[in-house]
Amino acid sequence: MTARTGTEVKCYHCGETCREEHRVHEEKDFCCQGCQVVYDLLQESGLCEYYRLEDRPGTRHKAAAEEARPELFDLPEVRDRLVEYSEDGITRVRLHIPQMHCSSCIWLLENLHKLQPAIIRSRVRFTDKELTVTFREAQLGLRGLVELLRRVGYGPLLTGRSGEQRKGPGIPRTLYIKLGVAGFCFGNIMLFSFPEYLGADTADGTLLKGFQFLNFVFSLPVVFVSSTDFFRSAWAGLRGRRINIDQPIALGIIALFLRSTLDAVTGAGPGYFDSLAGLIFFLLIGRWYQAYTYSALSFDRTLNDFLPLAVLRRKGDKEEPASVGDLRPGDRIVIRDQELVPVDAILRSGIGNIDNSFITGEPLPVKRNVGDTVRAGGRQRGAAIELEVLRAFQDSHLKRLWEEHTGDHERPLMPRTIDAVARRFTVAVLLIATGAGLYWWGHDARQVWPVVTAVLIVACPCALALAMPFAYGHTIRLLGRRGLFLRDAEVVERMAFINAVVFDKTGTLTAREAYDMAFVGVPLTAQERMLVRSVARNSTHPLSAVLYNGIKAPLKDAVFVEEEAGEGIGGMVDGVTVRIGSVRFCSGAPVEREPGVAQVHVSIGGVHRGRFDVRKRARSGMAESVAGIGAKARTYLLTGDATVDGDVAAAFTPGAMRTGCTPPEKARFVRELQADGTRVMMVGDGLNDAGALQQSDIGVTVSESSAALSPASDAILDARSLADLPAMLHLARRARRIVFASLAISLMYNVTGVSFAVSGHLTPLVAAILMPLSSVSVVGFVTLAIWWAARDLGLASRT
């Protein structure tokens, strides 16, 4: 029901006091027509869960007055700035929404499709206050989208950097200004306080009163300029009925300022202007340090935007794998069936059937002809195409698109626990400060304000907030250097709980290169070898790659190419139908297979012509990797092959191997493991096991010479780093323990600091100095501990 405070009635939607426009609707109070309209809109769309996720989620924010007028979004220059993708009636825009402030905001903004069917998908990046929306422009339009957002209270601004490529995070310039003001005033107040420090006894008290007056004057910009962020954050929390860490700090500042002013006016003493200025100065240093460290960590993540993906780059008549980070404008690349286009490019050869679901959520392929632009994130369906690179990889949005496909995993326990502790922490601090104040009021009233202020300042949950992002952030950085790139920090914690690892075989545990290849059947003519190689070129499957690289023959374009997951690929070259794959796919007669040999059957013109026997070798370090993981977790092998033998078979127990698995059966096997509470990591090549990758708790795509990234992947592993996978899992477990250790350090600091503050042995100024030192100590401990753990596991150096 609507909250009532005394005679005041609070709005059910925004929490504002209902005044002249007070209206009652469905037994709920609203302060204005706008709030009632938003409520009705949410109710009609079945989105009233919005009100259950957070108390007063519609709390208004000052930024709403700066919302851009909807008609501005009709201007071409504004549209060009915001639109990231617009093709075939589907548009994707990135908007700056500063009003979002809680879980209800995120939930509502990511469910806009329930309010407007023309919206395909909407995703929030909360730390940047950004909203990315994909919608059908013929049904809605950019202006219509903006008007919808304004109706629900989230009108976008044009002052942010929406739609622009970020050059890296920075520290706000205003923070430096406020820090400079506080430092200047603090120094002068200290200077004018020297007579008091030295106990100077002047015959005329006018000089001391003059110094006290100057101290008061210099304290004004400190309180009303340098400390505004603390008051603004505290007030926003009060209006939203939320408790935050800035509220006790704001109380401490007010208490010190009022007490010091009262002492100076009444002549009771010089006050605490030096402590007040020093307090704010050192608090701002703490804010600067936190902003700087987060900025450095975020910048370090941007260096890892080069995902360990590879693509075929054409040089003359040769095609060679190249890292997507090495691509430059003008390079020619070959994109095969099921591969992602990693950069914006122009189609130069072949017919593009581009599936843009990675960008838009719409799975229907769109035809592209020679000369058309193909956006990064599109997936080719069909015959291989040749593209000319338009922009380098760092200028594409592929990584951001991948991050948006976060799946439906429950948020890990650690961040949920830290959030709960931080919320209760401030309540406990306020209660302790109140108790300490009452105690000293009865024993020594002069100690009340210094003690209360010291308690409010020294007790800081900042270390709680810093521990997990820094521990997991450094872990991501170190793993990225060794070839394992994680989608986000929460994947680290899920890795720590993994107790079963499921491996795909072909292309994951076995190398893509053939150890030996021989054709069994009537020898193929040169023309037939050309047909087979031309079709094999269009597939990213490891066995197709073996045929493409092993057959010496010219190439021709294939058309009507279709690939059936787990079975094979077919197409037409020079009017002849060619199929390569399993015996069933090629309509051949089953034959017994030699141990350690994979069979790729060939059908030309509807006639089964024989098969290629391919002997594969295990990847270097495969046995050590499986054995290392097996020491801490169960290991399983899933393969579409009829049998498993050789080094791969020796690495698993007989009961842990499943043969003849189709892609749906792989996903079903993972689901069965999870039924009893097992946390599963699936390691595959992203081709025939996308379902299993999505079903698992952690999906890892092994990348070698293809860009077949699955949106379901939580991580991408460089194939050369397979041997390091056990150590990487161990580092994730250690990182979690390090977070707990840093939380213990933070708890010890707070208990010790509060104890000294309550006893009256800690001044507010010293408390303000200790506050940022707690953050420095936690960040230093986490950084060194993670680095030492990685070094101990052999992961500290670059590959």
JSON list of C-alpha atoms in Angstrom, two decimals, residues 440 447 451 454 753 755-764 766:
[
{"chain": "A", "resi": 440, "resn": "TRP", "atom": "CA", "xyz": [29.54, 10.00, 25.99]},
{"chain": "A", "resi": 447, "resn": "GLN", "atom": "CA", "xyz": [33.42, 14.08, 23.37]},
{"chain": "A", "resi": 451, "resn": "VAL", "atom": "CA", "xyz": [33.33, 10.38, 18.83]},
{"chain": "A", "resi": 454, "resn": "ALA", "atom": "CA", "xyz": [34.94, 9.47, 14.07]},
{"chain": "A", "resi": 753, "resn": "GLY", "atom": "CA", "xyz": [38.77, 1.37, 13.95]},
{"chain": "A", "resi": 755, "resn": "SER", "atom": "CA", "xyz": [36.57, 0.27, 18.78]},
{"chain": "A", "resi": 756, "resn": "PHE", "atom": "CA", "xyz": [39.13, 3.07, 18.97]},
{"chain": "A", "resi": 757, "resn": "ALA", "atom": "CA", "xyz": [36.58, 5.63, 17.77]},
{"chain": "A", "resi": 758, "resn": "VAL", "atom": "CA", "xyz": [33.95, 4.60, 20.35]},
{"chain": "A", "resi": 759, "resn": "SER", "atom": "CA", "xyz": [36.53, 4.75, 23.13]},
{"chain": "A", "resi": 760, "resn": "GLY", "atom": "CA", "xyz": [37.38, 8.35, 22.20]},
{"chain": "A", "resi": 761, "resn": "HIS", "atom": "CA", "xyz": [40.95, 7.60, 21.13]},
{"chain": "A", "resi": 762, "resn": "LEU", "atom": "CA", "xyz": [40.44, 8.47, 17.46]},
{"chain": "A", "resi": 763, "resn": "THR", "atom": "CA", "xyz": [39.91, 11.97, 16.13]},
{"chain": "A", "resi": 764, "resn": "PRO", "atom": "CA", "xyz": [37.78, 12.61, 13.01]},
{"chain": "A", "resi": 766, "resn": "VAL", "atom": "CA", "xyz": [42.76, 10.52, 11.80]}
]
